[in-house]
């Protein structure tokens, strides 16, 4: 019984930590960061394609 109570406390703490971490995630900032990275990736891919096309 003692072991289960200790595990319950540990699990409750893990749940609370996870909940707090999730609440602190700034989804809008992550989305903006992803969109900027995708735009840069597309730009680099485009320039690489141009260079590869001109070198052929």
N, CA, C and O atoms as a Maestro MAE file, in Angstrom:
{
 s_m_m2io_version
 :::
 2.0.0
}

f_m_ct {
 s_m_title
 :::
 protein
 m_atom[224] {
  # First column is atom index #
  i_m_mmod_type
  r_m_x_coord
  r_m_y_coord
  r_m_z_coord
  i_m_residue_number
  s_m_chain_name
  s_m_pdb_residue_name
  s_m_pdb_atom_name
  i_m_atomic_number
  :::
  1 25 0.834 -1.203 0.000 1 A "UNK " " N  " 7
  2 3 0.000 0.000 0.000 1 A "UNK " " CA " 6
  3 2 0.871 1.256 0.000 1 A "UNK " " C  " 6
  4 15 0.612 2.205 -0.740 1 A "UNK " " O  " 8
  5 25 1.908 1.247 0.842 2 A "UNK " " N  " 7
  6 3 2.807 2.401 0.906 2 A "UNK " " CA " 6
  7 2 3.444 2.677 -0.454 2 A "UNK " " C  " 6
  8 15 3.552 3.825 -0.884 2 A "UNK " " O  " 8
  9 25 3.868 1.587 -1.128 3 A "UNK " " N  " 7
  10 3 4.504 1.722 -2.434 3 A "UNK " " CA " 6
  11 2 3.560 2.367 -3.446 3 A "UNK " " C  " 6
  12 15 3.973 3.216 -4.235 3 A "UNK " " O  " 8
  13 25 2.305 1.963 -3.419 4 A "UNK " " N  " 7
  14 3 1.326 2.546 -4.346 4 A "UNK " " CA " 6
  15 2 1.077 4.021 -4.038 4 A "UNK " " C  " 6
  16 15 0.916 4.825 -4.956 4 A "UNK " " O  " 8
  17 25 1.044 4.375 -2.778 5 A "UNK " " N  " 7
  18 3 0.843 5.783 -2.413 5 A "UNK " " CA " 6
  19 2 2.016 6.634 -2.874 5 A "UNK " " C  " 6
  20 15 1.842 7.750 -3.364 5 A "UNK " " O  " 8
  21 25 3.236 6.074 -2.706 6 A "UNK " " N  " 7
  22 3 4.425 6.801 -3.165 6 A "UNK " " CA " 6
  23 2 4.397 6.969 -4.684 6 A "UNK " " C  " 6
  24 15 4.698 8.043 -5.204 6 A "UNK " " O  " 8
  25 25 4.030 5.886 -5.394 7 A "UNK " " N  " 7
  26 3 3.922 5.968 -6.852 7 A "UNK " " CA " 6
  27 2 2.852 6.967 -7.271 7 A "UNK " " C  " 6
  28 15 3.024 7.684 -8.257 7 A "UNK " " O  " 8
  29 25 1.758 7.019 -6.536 8 A "UNK " " N  " 7
  30 3 0.676 7.966 -6.836 8 A "UNK " " CA " 6
  31 2 1.193 9.392 -6.746 8 A "UNK " " C  " 6
  32 15 0.901 10.217 -7.611 8 A "UNK " " O  " 8
  33 25 1.960 9.685 -5.700 9 A "UNK " " N  " 7
  34 3 2.532 11.027 -5.532 9 A "UNK " " CA " 6
  35 2 3.476 11.341 -6.696 9 A "UNK " " C  " 6
  36 15 3.430 12.435 -7.259 9 A "UNK " " O  " 8
  37 25 4.332 10.378 -7.054 10 A "UNK " " N  " 7
  38 3 5.267 10.582 -8.153 10 A "UNK " " CA " 6
  39 2 4.546 10.817 -9.474 10 A "UNK " " C  " 6
  40 15 4.910 11.705 -10.244 10 A "UNK " " O  " 8
  41 25 3.527 10.016 -9.724 11 A "UNK " " N  " 7
  42 3 2.774 10.159 -10.971 11 A "UNK " " CA " 6
  43 2 2.021 11.484 -10.992 11 A "UNK " " C  " 6
  44 15 1.977 12.153 -12.025 11 A "UNK " " O  " 8
  45 25 1.434 11.866 -9.874 12 A "UNK " " N  " 7
  46 3 0.744 13.159 -9.800 12 A "UNK " " CA " 6
  47 2 1.710 14.303 -10.106 12 A "UNK " " C  " 6
  48 15 1.353 15.256 -10.798 12 A "UNK " " O  " 8
  49 25 2.931 14.203 -9.588 13 A "UNK " " N  " 7
  50 3 3.937 15.238 -9.852 13 A "UNK " " CA " 6
  51 2 4.323 15.269 -11.325 13 A "UNK " " C  " 6
  52 15 4.472 16.342 -11.908 13 A "UNK " " O  " 8
  53 25 4.486 14.090 -11.927 14 A "UNK " " N  " 7
  54 3 4.807 14.035 -13.360 14 A "UNK " " CA " 6
  55 2 3.710 14.659 -14.198 14 A "UNK " " C  " 6
  56 15 3.985 15.398 -15.144 14 A "UNK " " O  " 8
  57 25 2.467 14.363 -13.850 15 A "UNK " " N  " 7
  58 3 1.330 14.920 -14.590 15 A "UNK " " CA " 6
  59 2 1.327 16.440 -14.467 15 A "UNK " " C  " 6
  60 15 1.126 17.143 -15.458 15 A "UNK " " O  " 8
  61 25 1.546 16.945 -13.269 16 A "UNK " " N  " 7
  62 3 1.546 18.394 -13.063 16 A "UNK " " CA " 6
  63 2 2.682 19.065 -13.833 16 A "UNK " " C  " 6
  64 15 2.480 20.118 -14.438 16 A "UNK " " O  " 8
  65 25 3.873 18.466 -13.814 17 A "UNK " " N  " 7
  66 3 5.001 19.027 -14.564 17 A "UNK " " CA " 6
  67 2 4.694 19.050 -16.058 17 A "UNK " " C  " 6
  68 15 4.955 20.043 -16.738 17 A "UNK " " O  " 8
  69 25 4.139 17.953 -16.563 18 A "UNK " " N  " 7
  70 3 3.805 17.886 -17.984 18 A "UNK " " CA " 6
  71 2 2.743 18.919 -18.335 18 A "UNK " " C  " 6
  72 15 2.821 19.569 -19.377 18 A "UNK " " O  " 8
  73 25 1.757 19.066 -17.469 19 A "UNK " " N  " 7
  74 3 0.696 20.044 -17.711 19 A "UNK " " CA " 6
  75 2 1.272 21.460 -17.764 19 A "UNK " " C  " 6
  76 15 0.909 22.246 -18.639 19 A "UNK " " O  " 8
  77 25 2.165 21.781 -16.836 20 A "UNK " " N  " 7
  78 3 2.786 23.113 -16.814 20 A "UNK " " CA " 6
  79 2 3.644 23.340 -18.054 20 A "UNK " " C  " 6
  80 15 3.619 24.424 -18.636 20 A "UNK " " O  " 8
  81 25 4.398 22.328 -18.459 21 A "UNK " " N  " 7
  82 3 5.218 22.465 -19.668 21 A "UNK " " CA " 6
  83 2 4.348 22.712 -20.883 21 A "UNK " " C  " 6
  84 15 4.681 23.545 -21.726 21 A "UNK " " O  " 8
  85 25 3.239 21.999 -20.984 22 A "UNK " " N  " 7
  86 3 2.340 22.165 -22.118 22 A "UNK " " CA " 6
  87 2 1.719 23.560 -22.126 22 A "UNK " " C  " 6
  88 15 1.588 24.177 -23.184 22 A "UNK " " O  " 8
  89 25 1.342 24.050 -20.968 23 A "UNK " " N  " 7
  90 3 0.751 25.383 -20.875 23 A "UNK " " CA " 6
  91 2 1.746 26.463 -21.271 23 A "UNK " " C  " 6
  92 15 1.350 27.519 -21.764 23 A "UNK " " O  " 8
  93 25 3.033 26.210 -21.060 24 A "UNK " " N  " 7
  94 3 4.051 27.209 -21.354 24 A "UNK " " CA " 6
  95 2 4.499 27.229 -22.808 24 A "UNK " " C  " 6
  96 15 5.254 28.114 -23.211 24 A "UNK " " O  " 8
  97 25 4.045 26.269 -23.596 25 A "UNK " " N  " 7
  98 3 4.428 26.240 -25.002 25 A "UNK " " CA " 6
  99 2 3.696 27.356 -25.738 25 A "UNK " " C  " 6
  100 15 2.475 27.482 -25.656 25 A "UNK " " O  " 8
  101 25 4.459 28.149 -26.448 26 A "UNK " " N  " 7
  102 3 3.879 29.236 -27.233 26 A "UNK " " CA " 6
  103 2 3.671 28.732 -28.656 26 A "UNK " " C  " 6
  104 15 4.575 28.790 -29.489 26 A "UNK " " O  " 8
  105 25 2.469 28.238 -28.919 27 A "UNK " " N  " 7
  106 3 2.169 27.615 -30.199 27 A "UNK " " CA " 6
  107 2 2.324 28.607 -31.346 27 A "UNK " " C  " 6
  108 15 2.807 28.238 -32.416 27 A "UNK " " O  " 8
  109 25 1.927 29.843 -31.145 28 A "UNK " " N  " 7
  110 3 2.008 30.834 -32.216 28 A "UNK " " CA " 6
  111 2 3.458 31.134 -32.572 28 A "UNK " " C  " 6
  112 15 3.788 31.289 -33.748 28 A "UNK " " O  " 8
  113 25 4.324 31.216 -31.573 29 A "UNK " " N  " 7
  114 3 5.740 31.454 -31.841 29 A "UNK " " CA " 6
  115 2 6.349 30.261 -32.569 29 A "UNK " " C  " 6
  116 15 7.154 30.437 -33.484 29 A "UNK " " O  " 8
  117 25 5.972 29.056 -32.170 30 A "UNK " " N  " 7
  118 3 6.478 27.871 -32.856 30 A "UNK " " CA " 6
  119 2 6.005 27.831 -34.303 30 A "UNK " " C  " 6
  120 15 6.768 27.463 -35.197 30 A "UNK " " O  " 8
  121 25 4.769 28.203 -34.535 31 A "UNK " " N  " 7
  122 3 4.239 28.214 -35.903 31 A "UNK " " CA " 6
  123 2 4.992 29.245 -36.749 31 A "UNK " " C  " 6
  124 15 5.347 28.967 -37.895 31 A "UNK " " O  " 8
  125 25 5.232 30.420 -36.192 32 A "UNK " " N  " 7
  126 3 5.972 31.454 -36.922 32 A "UNK " " CA " 6
  127 2 7.395 30.989 -37.221 32 A "UNK " " C  " 6
  128 15 7.911 31.223 -38.314 32 A "UNK " " O  " 8
  129 25 8.025 30.335 -36.256 33 A "UNK " " N  " 7
  130 3 9.379 29.819 -36.454 33 A "UNK " " CA " 6
  131 2 9.395 28.758 -37.552 33 A "UNK " " C  " 6
  132 15 10.289 28.747 -38.398 33 A "UNK " " O  " 8
  133 25 8.414 27.877 -37.533 34 A "UNK " " N  " 7
  134 3 8.323 26.840 -38.561 34 A "UNK " " CA " 6
  135 2 8.099 27.455 -39.941 34 A "UNK " " C  " 6
  136 15 8.739 27.043 -40.909 34 A "UNK " " O  " 8
  137 25 7.205 28.429 -40.044 35 A "UNK " " N  " 7
  138 3 6.926 29.065 -41.332 35 A "UNK " " CA " 6
  139 2 8.169 29.761 -41.873 35 A "UNK " " C  " 6
  140 15 8.436 29.702 -43.073 35 A "UNK " " O  " 8
  141 25 8.933 30.421 -41.000 36 A "UNK " " N  " 7
  142 3 10.163 31.084 -41.429 36 A "UNK " " CA " 6
  143 2 11.185 30.053 -41.901 36 A "UNK " " C  " 6
  144 15 11.852 30.260 -42.914 36 A "UNK " " O  " 8
  145 25 11.308 28.960 -41.183 37 A "UNK " " N  " 7
  146 3 12.254 27.917 -41.571 37 A "UNK " " CA " 6
  147 2 11.845 27.272 -42.893 37 A "UNK " " C  " 6
  148 15 12.697 26.986 -43.734 37 A "UNK " " O  " 8
  149 25 10.559 27.046 -43.075 38 A "UNK " " N  " 7
  150 3 10.083 26.463 -44.335 38 A "UNK " " CA " 6
  151 2 10.333 27.403 -45.507 38 A "UNK " " C  " 6
  152 15 10.705 26.959 -46.593 38 A "UNK " " O  " 8
  153 25 10.129 28.698 -45.293 39 A "UNK " " N  " 7
  154 3 10.383 29.667 -46.351 39 A "UNK " " CA " 6
  155 2 11.872 29.695 -46.710 39 A "UNK " " C  " 6
  156 15 12.227 29.745 -47.887 39 A "UNK " " O  " 8
  157 25 12.726 29.664 -45.709 40 A "UNK " " N  " 7
  158 3 14.163 29.651 -45.966 40 A "UNK " " CA " 6
  159 2 14.570 28.357 -46.672 40 A "UNK " " C  " 6
  160 15 15.407 28.373 -47.576 40 A "UNK " " O  " 8
  161 25 13.980 27.249 -46.259 41 A "UNK " " N  " 7
  162 3 14.268 25.963 -46.887 41 A "UNK " " CA " 6
  163 2 13.875 25.998 -48.369 41 A "UNK " " C  " 6
  164 15 14.623 25.518 -49.221 41 A "UNK " " O  " 8
  165 25 12.718 26.558 -48.671 42 A "UNK " " N  " 7
  166 3 12.252 26.645 -50.054 42 A "UNK " " CA " 6
  167 2 13.188 27.540 -50.866 42 A "UNK " " C  " 6
  168 15 13.483 27.240 -52.023 42 A "UNK " " O  " 8
  169 25 13.651 28.626 -50.272 43 A "UNK " " N  " 7
  170 3 14.579 29.539 -50.946 43 A "UNK " " CA " 6
  171 2 15.886 28.826 -51.270 43 A "UNK " " C  " 6
  172 15 16.391 28.926 -52.389 43 A "UNK " " O  " 8
  173 25 16.429 28.111 -50.301 44 A "UNK " " N  " 7
  174 3 17.685 27.391 -50.514 44 A "UNK " " CA " 6
  175 2 17.493 26.308 -51.571 44 A "UNK " " C  " 6
  176 15 18.330 26.149 -52.460 44 A "UNK " " O  " 8
  177 25 16.392 25.563 -51.475 45 A "UNK " " N  " 7
  178 3 16.117 24.521 -52.473 45 A "UNK " " CA " 6
  179 2 16.024 25.108 -53.880 45 A "UNK " " C  " 6
  180 15 16.523 24.524 -54.842 45 A "UNK " " O  " 8
  181 25 15.379 26.270 -53.986 46 A "UNK " " N  " 7
  182 3 15.234 26.934 -55.279 46 A "UNK " " CA " 6
  183 2 16.590 27.349 -55.836 46 A "UNK " " C  " 6
  184 15 16.869 27.148 -57.018 46 A "UNK " " O  " 8
  185 25 17.427 27.924 -54.987 47 A "UNK " " N  " 7
  186 3 18.756 28.351 -55.438 47 A "UNK " " CA " 6
  187 2 19.622 27.160 -55.816 47 A "UNK " " C  " 6
  188 15 20.380 27.228 -56.784 47 A "UNK " " O  " 8
  189 25 19.521 26.075 -55.068 48 A "UNK " " N  " 7
  190 3 20.267 24.861 -55.417 48 A "UNK " " CA " 6
  191 2 19.807 24.308 -56.763 48 A "UNK " " C  " 6
  192 15 20.620 23.873 -57.578 48 A "UNK " " O  " 8
  193 25 18.502 24.331 -56.984 49 A "UNK " " N  " 7
  194 3 17.966 23.827 -58.255 49 A "UNK " " CA " 6
  195 2 18.471 24.684 -59.408 49 A "UNK " " C  " 6
  196 15 18.805 24.155 -60.469 49 A "UNK " " O  " 8
  197 25 18.533 26.014 -59.214 50 A "UNK " " N  " 7
  198 3 19.047 26.907 -60.253 50 A "UNK " " CA " 6
  199 2 20.504 26.600 -60.553 50 A "UNK " " C  " 6
  200 15 20.907 26.523 -61.713 50 A "UNK " " O  " 8
  201 25 21.292 26.427 -59.497 51 A "UNK " " N  " 7
  202 3 22.714 26.157 -59.684 51 A "UNK " " CA " 6
  203 2 22.930 24.803 -60.376 51 A "UNK " " C  " 6
  204 15 23.788 24.676 -61.250 51 A "UNK " " O  " 8
  205 25 22.162 23.818 -59.985 52 A "UNK " " N  " 7
  206 3 22.304 22.509 -60.587 52 A "UNK " " CA " 6
  207 2 21.852 22.536 -62.043 52 A "UNK " " C  " 6
  208 15 22.413 21.842 -62.891 52 A "UNK " " O  " 8
  209 25 20.834 23.343 -62.323 53 A "UNK " " N  " 7
  210 3 20.351 23.468 -63.695 53 A "UNK " " CA " 6
  211 2 21.345 24.184 -64.581 53 A "UNK " " C  " 6
  212 15 21.503 23.823 -65.747 53 A "UNK " " O  " 8
  213 25 22.027 25.201 -64.050 54 A "UNK " " N  " 7
  214 3 22.971 25.960 -64.849 54 A "UNK " " CA " 6
  215 2 24.298 25.232 -65.007 54 A "UNK " " C  " 6
  216 15 25.057 25.538 -65.927 54 A "UNK " " O  " 8
  217 25 24.591 24.289 -64.144 55 A "UNK " " N  " 7
  218 3 25.854 23.554 -64.231 55 A "UNK " " CA " 6
  219 2 25.728 22.324 -65.132 55 A "UNK " " C  " 6
  220 15 26.728 21.675 -65.438 55 A "UNK " " O  " 8
  221 25 24.522 22.007 -65.551 56 A "UNK " " N  " 7
  222 3 24.318 20.816 -66.400 56 A "UNK " " CA " 6
  223 2 24.562 21.121 -67.852 56 A "UNK " " C  " 6
  224 15 24.436 20.236 -68.699 56 A "UNK " " O  " 8
  :::
 }
 m_bond[223] {
  # First column is bond index #
  i_m_from
  i_m_to
  i_m_order
  :::
  1 1 2 1
  2 2 3 1
  3 3 4 2
  4 3 5 1
  5 5 6 1
  6 6 7 1
  7 7 8 2
  8 7 9 1
  9 9 10 1
  10 10 11 1
  11 11 12 2
  12 11 13 1
  13 13 14 1
  14 14 15 1
  15 15 16 2
  16 15 17 1
  17 17 18 1
  18 18 19 1
  19 19 20 2
  20 19 21 1
  21 21 22 1
  22 22 23 1
  23 23 24 2
  24 23 25 1
  25 25 26 1
  26 26 27 1
  27 27 28 2
  28 27 29 1
  29 29 30 1
  30 30 31 1
  31 31 32 2
  32 31 33 1
  33 33 34 1
  34 34 35 1
  35 35 36 2
  36 35 37 1
  37 37 38 1
  38 38 39 1
  39 39 40 2
  40 39 41 1
  41 41 42 1
  42 42 43 1
  43 43 44 2
  44 43 45 1
  45 45 46 1
  46 46 47 1
  47 47 48 2
  48 47 49 1
  49 49 50 1
  50 50 51 1
  51 51 52 2
  52 51 53 1
  53 53 54 1
  54 54 55 1
  55 55 56 2
  56 55 57 1
  57 57 58 1
  58 58 59 1
  59 59 60 2
  60 59 61 1
  61 61 62 1
  62 62 63 1
  63 63 64 2
  64 63 65 1
  65 65 66 1
  66 66 67 1
  67 67 68 2
  68 67 69 1
  69 69 70 1
  70 70 71 1
  71 71 72 2
  72 71 73 1
  73 73 74 1
  74 74 75 1
  75 75 76 2
  76 75 77 1
  77 77 78 1
  78 78 79 1
  79 79 80 2
  80 79 81 1
  81 81 82 1
  82 82 83 1
  83 83 84 2
  84 83 85 1
  85 85 86 1
  86 86 87 1
  87 87 88 2
  88 87 89 1
  89 89 90 1
  90 90 91 1
  91 91 92 2
  92 91 93 1
  93 93 94 1
  94 94 95 1
  95 95 96 2
  96 95 97 1
  97 97 98 1
  98 98 99 1
  99 99 100 2
  100 99 101 1
  101 101 102 1
  102 102 103 1
  103 103 104 2
  104 103 105 1
  105 105 106 1
  106 106 107 1
  107 107 108 2
  108 107 109 1
  109 109 110 1
  110 110 111 1
  111 111 112 2
  112 111 113 1
  113 113 114 1
  114 114 115 1
  115 115 116 2
  116 115 117 1
  117 117 118 1
  118 118 119 1
  119 119 120 2
  120 119 121 1
  121 121 122 1
  122 122 123 1
  123 123 124 2
  124 123 125 1
  125 125 126 1
  126 126 127 1
  127 127 128 2
  128 127 129 1
  129 129 130 1
  130 130 131 1
  131 131 132 2
  132 131 133 1
  133 133 134 1
  134 134 135 1
  135 135 136 2
  136 135 137 1
  137 137 138 1
  138 138 139 1
  139 139 140 2
  140 139 141 1
  141 141 142 1
  142 142 143 1
  143 143 144 2
  144 143 145 1
  145 145 146 1
  146 146 147 1
  147 147 148 2
  148 147 149 1
  149 149 150 1
  150 150 151 1
  151 151 152 2
  152 151 153 1
  153 153 154 1
  154 154 155 1
  155 155 156 2
  156 155 157 1
  157 157 158 1
  158 158 159 1
  159 159 160 2
  160 159 161 1
  161 161 162 1
  162 162 163 1
  163 163 164 2
  164 163 165 1
  165 165 166 1
  166 166 167 1
  167 167 168 2
  168 167 169 1
  169 169 170 1
  170 170 171 1
  171 171 172 2
  172 171 173 1
  173 173 174 1
  174 174 175 1
  175 175 176 2
  176 175 177 1
  177 177 178 1
  178 178 179 1
  179 179 180 2
  180 179 181 1
  181 181 182 1
  182 182 183 1
  183 183 184 2
  184 183 185 1
  185 185 186 1
  186 186 187 1
  187 187 188 2
  188 187 189 1
  189 189 190 1
  190 190 191 1
  191 191 192 2
  192 191 193 1
  193 193 194 1
  194 194 195 1
  195 195 196 2
  196 195 197 1
  197 197 198 1
  198 198 199 1
  199 199 200 2
  200 199 201 1
  201 201 202 1
  202 202 203 1
  203 203 204 2
  204 203 205 1
  205 205 206 1
  206 206 207 1
  207 207 208 2
  208 207 209 1
  209 209 210 1
  210 210 211 1
  211 211 212 2
  212 211 213 1
  213 213 214 1
  214 214 215 1
  215 215 216 2
  216 215 217 1
  217 217 218 1
  218 218 219 1
  219 219 220 2
  220 219 221 1
  221 221 222 1
  222 222 223 1
  223 223 224 2
  :::
 }
}
